[in-house]
Short mmCIF file of C-alpha atoms and ligand atoms in Angstrom, two decimals:
data_model
loop_
_atom_site.label_atom_id
_atom_site.label_comp_id
_atom_site.label_asym_id
_atom_site.label_seq_id
_atom_site.Cartn_x
_atom_site.Cartn_y
_atom_site.Cartn_z
CA MET A 1 0.27 0.03 0.12
CA PRO A 2 1.45 3.22 -0.92
CA VAL A 3 1.77 5.16 1.73
CA ASP A 4 -0.22 8.93 0.89
CA ALA A 5 -0.46 12.60 2.44
CA SER A 6 -4.15 10.68 3.44
CA LEU A 7 -2.27 7.96 5.09
CA ALA A 8 0.08 9.47 6.52
CA GLU A 9 -2.41 12.14 8.71
CA ALA A 10 -3.74 8.89 10.36
CA TRP A 11 -1.05 7.05 11.48
CA ILE A 12 -0.59 10.75 13.19
CA ARG A 13 -3.90 10.38 14.39
CA GLU A 14 -3.52 6.92 15.53
CA TYR A 15 -0.56 7.41 17.30
CA ALA A 16 -1.62 10.65 18.89
CA SER A 17 -5.05 9.43 20.11
CA ALA A 18 -2.76 6.10 21.34
CA VAL A 19 -0.40 8.33 23.41
CA SER A 20 -2.94 9.91 24.78
CA ALA A 21 -4.49 6.82 26.11
CA ALA A 22 -0.83 5.90 27.72
CA LYS A 23 0.15 8.71 28.99
CA ASP A 24 -0.40 7.32 32.43
CA GLU A 25 2.11 4.47 31.93
CA LEU A 26 4.47 7.11 29.79
CA THR A 27 4.45 9.03 32.83
CA ARG A 28 4.51 5.51 35.53
CA LEU A 29 7.65 4.47 33.60
CA ASP A 30 9.11 8.09 33.04
CA GLN A 31 8.64 8.51 37.33
CA ALA A 32 10.48 6.04 38.11
CA ILE A 33 13.96 6.27 35.52
CA GLY A 34 13.39 9.90 34.50
CA ASP A 35 11.13 13.39 35.71
CA GLY A 36 7.84 11.84 35.27
CA ASP A 37 7.16 13.75 32.00
CA HIS A 38 7.20 11.98 28.74
CA GLY A 39 3.41 10.83 28.93
CA ALA A 40 2.37 14.51 29.48
CA ASN A 41 5.00 15.85 26.97
CA LEU A 42 5.18 13.65 24.26
CA SER A 43 0.76 13.93 24.13
CA ARG A 44 0.64 17.41 24.52
CA GLY A 45 2.75 17.85 21.53
CA MET A 46 1.43 14.94 19.33
CA THR A 47 -2.47 16.86 20.26
CA ALA A 48 -0.91 19.86 18.25
CA ALA A 49 0.43 18.28 15.59
CA VAL A 50 -3.12 16.74 14.96
CA GLY A 51 -4.36 20.35 15.10
CA ARG A 52 -2.07 21.50 12.33
CA LEU A 53 -2.49 18.54 10.20
CA ALA A 54 -2.15 19.18 6.49
CA GLY A 55 -0.45 18.88 2.95
CA ASP A 56 -0.92 17.57 -0.17
CA THR A 57 2.17 14.98 0.17
CA PRO A 58 3.11 12.68 2.50
CA ALA A 59 6.34 14.34 3.74
CA ASP A 60 4.22 17.86 4.11
CA VAL A 61 2.04 16.05 6.41
CA LEU A 62 4.86 14.55 8.63
CA LYS A 63 7.56 17.66 8.61
CA LEU A 64 4.41 19.78 9.73
CA VAL A 65 4.63 17.03 13.12
CA GLY A 66 8.34 17.47 13.25
CA ARG A 67 8.08 20.59 13.50
CA THR A 68 5.73 20.92 16.11
CA LEU A 69 6.91 18.23 18.10
CA ILE A 70 10.65 19.72 18.09
CA SER A 71 8.85 23.26 19.41
CA THR A 72 5.95 22.18 21.32
CA VAL A 73 7.71 19.10 23.33
CA GLY A 74 10.36 19.80 25.92
CA GLY A 75 12.98 17.72 27.15
CA ALA A 76 14.88 14.90 25.20
CA SER A 77 11.92 13.16 22.99
CA GLY A 78 10.71 16.30 21.38
CA PRO A 79 13.43 17.16 19.35
CA LEU A 80 14.37 13.20 19.03
CA TYR A 81 10.86 12.02 17.87
CA GLY A 82 10.88 15.79 16.23
CA THR A 83 14.32 14.71 14.14
CA ALA A 84 13.12 11.37 13.38
CA PHE A 85 9.84 12.37 11.54
CA ARG A 86 11.67 15.90 9.71
CA GLU A 87 13.94 13.73 8.60
CA VAL A 88 11.45 10.52 7.44
CA ALA A 89 9.94 14.06 5.53
CA LYS A 90 13.14 14.84 3.97
CA ALA A 91 13.74 11.40 2.53
CA LEU A 92 10.59 10.89 1.34
CA GLY A 93 10.83 14.42 -0.78
CA ASP A 94 8.24 15.53 -2.90
CA ALA A 95 5.92 12.11 -4.00
CA GLY A 96 2.20 12.38 -3.60
CA GLN A 97 2.87 8.83 -2.70
CA ALA A 98 5.77 7.01 -1.60
CA GLU A 99 6.08 3.09 -2.33
CA ASP A 100 6.26 0.50 0.89
CA GLY A 101 10.28 0.25 0.45
CA ALA A 102 10.19 3.62 -0.19
CA PHE A 103 8.49 4.59 2.51
CA ALA A 104 11.11 1.81 4.56
CA ALA A 105 13.90 3.39 3.59
CA ALA A 106 12.15 7.24 4.46
CA LEU A 107 11.97 5.73 8.62
CA ARG A 108 15.64 4.54 8.32
CA ALA A 109 16.59 7.87 7.82
CA GLY A 110 14.32 8.64 10.95
CA LEU A 111 15.88 6.89 13.52
CA ASP A 112 19.40 8.18 11.85
CA GLY A 113 18.40 11.13 12.93
CA ILE A 114 17.59 10.19 16.08
CA VAL A 115 21.20 8.31 16.22
CA ARG A 116 23.09 11.51 15.01
CA LEU A 117 21.31 13.90 17.01
CA GLY A 118 21.41 11.60 20.68
CA LYS A 119 24.04 9.47 20.05
CA ALA A 120 22.35 6.26 21.54
CA GLU A 121 23.82 3.29 20.35
CA GLU A 122 21.14 -0.09 21.18
CA GLY A 123 21.61 -1.28 24.16
CA ASP A 124 21.77 2.07 26.10
CA LYS A 125 17.87 1.58 27.19
CA THR A 126 16.28 4.67 24.64
CA MET A 127 13.83 5.13 22.10
CA ILE A 128 16.79 3.59 19.91
CA ASP A 129 16.12 -0.17 21.15
CA ALA A 130 12.56 -0.23 20.18
CA TRP A 131 13.47 1.18 16.25
CA VAL A 132 16.14 -0.82 15.28
CA PRO A 133 14.77 -4.18 15.81
CA ALA A 134 11.44 -2.74 14.14
CA LEU A 135 12.73 -1.17 10.96
CA ALA A 136 14.55 -4.31 10.83
CA ALA A 137 11.16 -6.49 10.65
CA LEU A 138 10.03 -4.10 8.67
CA ASP A 139 12.43 -4.65 5.73
CA ALA A 140 13.01 -8.61 6.37
CA ALA A 141 9.13 -8.72 6.04
CA LEU A 142 8.81 -6.31 2.88
CA GLY A 143 11.74 -7.74 1.34
CA SER A 144 10.07 -11.25 1.65
CA GLY A 145 7.05 -9.83 -0.34
CA SER A 146 4.43 -8.91 2.82
CA SER A 147 1.86 -5.97 2.20
CA LEU A 148 3.19 -2.91 4.14
CA GLY A 149 0.24 -3.53 6.37
CA ASP A 150 1.71 -7.25 7.63
CA ALA A 151 5.46 -5.70 7.68
CA ALA A 152 4.12 -3.07 10.19
CA ALA A 153 2.23 -5.34 12.35
CA GLU A 154 6.12 -7.82 12.55
CA ALA A 155 7.81 -4.56 12.99
CA ALA A 156 5.31 -3.38 15.80
CA LYS A 157 5.88 -6.87 17.46
CA ALA A 158 9.35 -6.65 17.46
CA ALA A 159 9.60 -3.02 18.59
CA ALA A 160 7.31 -3.97 21.54
CA ALA A 161 9.20 -6.84 22.17
CA GLY A 162 12.93 -4.03 21.60
CA ALA A 163 11.04 -2.13 24.72
CA GLU A 164 10.54 -5.03 26.92
CA ALA A 165 14.03 -5.77 26.62
CA THR A 166 15.31 -2.23 27.76
CA THR A 167 14.00 -3.98 31.24
CA PRO A 168 17.04 -5.55 32.67
CA MET A 169 19.20 -2.82 30.55
CA GLN A 170 21.40 0.48 32.81
CA ALA A 171 20.52 3.69 30.90
CA ARG A 172 23.93 5.15 29.14
CA LYS A 173 22.02 7.91 27.21
CA GLY A 174 19.47 10.77 28.44
CA ARG A 175 18.14 11.34 32.20
CA ALA A 176 17.88 8.06 32.96
CA SER A 177 21.42 7.38 33.13
CA TYR A 178 21.87 9.42 36.29
CA LEU A 179 20.38 6.83 38.35
CA GLY A 180 23.51 4.28 37.25
CA PRO A 181 22.29 0.48 38.01
CA ARG A 182 19.02 1.99 39.45
CA SER A 183 17.80 2.85 36.29
CA VAL A 184 17.40 -1.44 35.51
CA GLY A 185 14.34 -3.29 35.88
CA HIS A 186 12.66 -0.48 34.62
CA GLN A 187 10.89 -0.26 31.38
CA ASP A 188 12.24 2.65 29.25
CA PRO A 189 9.38 5.54 28.13
CA GLY A 190 10.95 6.51 24.73
CA ALA A 191 11.32 2.70 23.61
CA THR A 192 7.59 1.84 25.14
CA SER A 193 6.11 4.96 23.23
CA THR A 194 8.04 4.00 20.00
CA ALA A 195 6.29 0.45 20.03
CA MET A 196 3.23 2.46 19.98
CA LEU A 197 4.58 4.39 16.90
CA PHE A 198 4.85 1.56 15.29
CA ALA A 199 1.56 -0.26 16.37
CA ALA A 200 -0.37 3.11 15.14
CA LEU A 201 1.39 2.58 11.86
CA ALA A 202 0.53 -1.31 11.89
CA LYS A 203 -3.12 -0.52 12.52
CA VAL A 204 -3.50 2.65 9.52
CA ALA A 205 -1.81 0.35 7.35
CA ALA A 206 -3.78 -3.05 7.74
P1 ADP B 1 13.24 13.70 29.43
O1 ADP B 1 14.60 12.72 29.94
O2 ADP B 1 14.27 14.99 29.00
O3 ADP B 1 12.47 14.06 30.28
P2 ADP B 1 10.96 12.01 28.18
O4 ADP B 1 11.11 11.24 29.29
O5 ADP B 1 9.82 13.04 27.11
O6 ADP B 1 12.51 13.20 27.91
O7 ADP B 1 11.71 11.20 27.00
C1 ADP B 1 12.50 10.35 27.79
C2 ADP B 1 12.85 9.43 26.51
O8 ADP B 1 14.17 9.80 25.63
C3 ADP B 1 13.81 7.64 27.28
O9 ADP B 1 12.56 7.22 27.59
C4 ADP B 1 14.67 7.87 25.90
O10 ADP B 1 13.95 6.84 25.26
C5 ADP B 1 14.51 8.66 24.78
N1 ADP B 1 16.23 9.42 24.68
C6 ADP B 1 17.01 10.33 26.13
N2 ADP B 1 17.74 10.50 25.63
C7 ADP B 1 18.03 9.58 24.55
C8 ADP B 1 19.33 9.65 23.33
N3 ADP B 1 20.16 10.37 23.62
N4 ADP B 1 19.07 9.23 22.54
C9 ADP B 1 17.89 8.43 21.97
N5 ADP B 1 16.86 8.27 22.60
C10 ADP B 1 17.02 9.22 24.11
MG1 MG B 2 11.10 12.91 31.29
#
């Protein structure tokens, strides 16, 4: 299924509503190893993004989402997610719709943007630990001929497993790293919200 502006909008709406429904859970996770603002931060940013949804191409839509997250969400996650959406948009260019492979490649450009900005590696207990397995699963499924909806469902599963796998990790980046060994035993909030991002994509692309 090619990704056009209306599918991009649907994805953002779905993600915003998932984040807002999970606001308390994300807050609780961030209270354990951070400052407790992740649910409120992201929910505020995504609500603002939904309020400004517009554009003729998927890139137009996602560029605006990125800009909105950067300007309305404080903390680490706003600039990180915001950069990801802006890089996705940049990679999509001005096409009216993106084929599945081009969309997967654009998502990878988004991950690269997060890594460039945040300098985290796999195993540092961050959102990267959900993004990396999600995109690997997405590429693998598309490579074996799955539809975007099925591939996104695989990506969502892998992202959720990646988020769960952050629990025994000790944080080496972001606010949670200040806790040192006390960050062990809690699931990373940003990896958890990333799993929701891929679940939202799976839902709208199904
Ligand atoms: P803050 O930590 O500033 O309060 P949030 O609570 O909104 O910001 O977001 C915290 C999440 O951001 C973490 O759970 C982690 O997934 C992600 N994060 C923090 N630092 C980095 C980084 N350097 N690279 C990637 N992700 C990061
Ligand atoms: Mg926080």
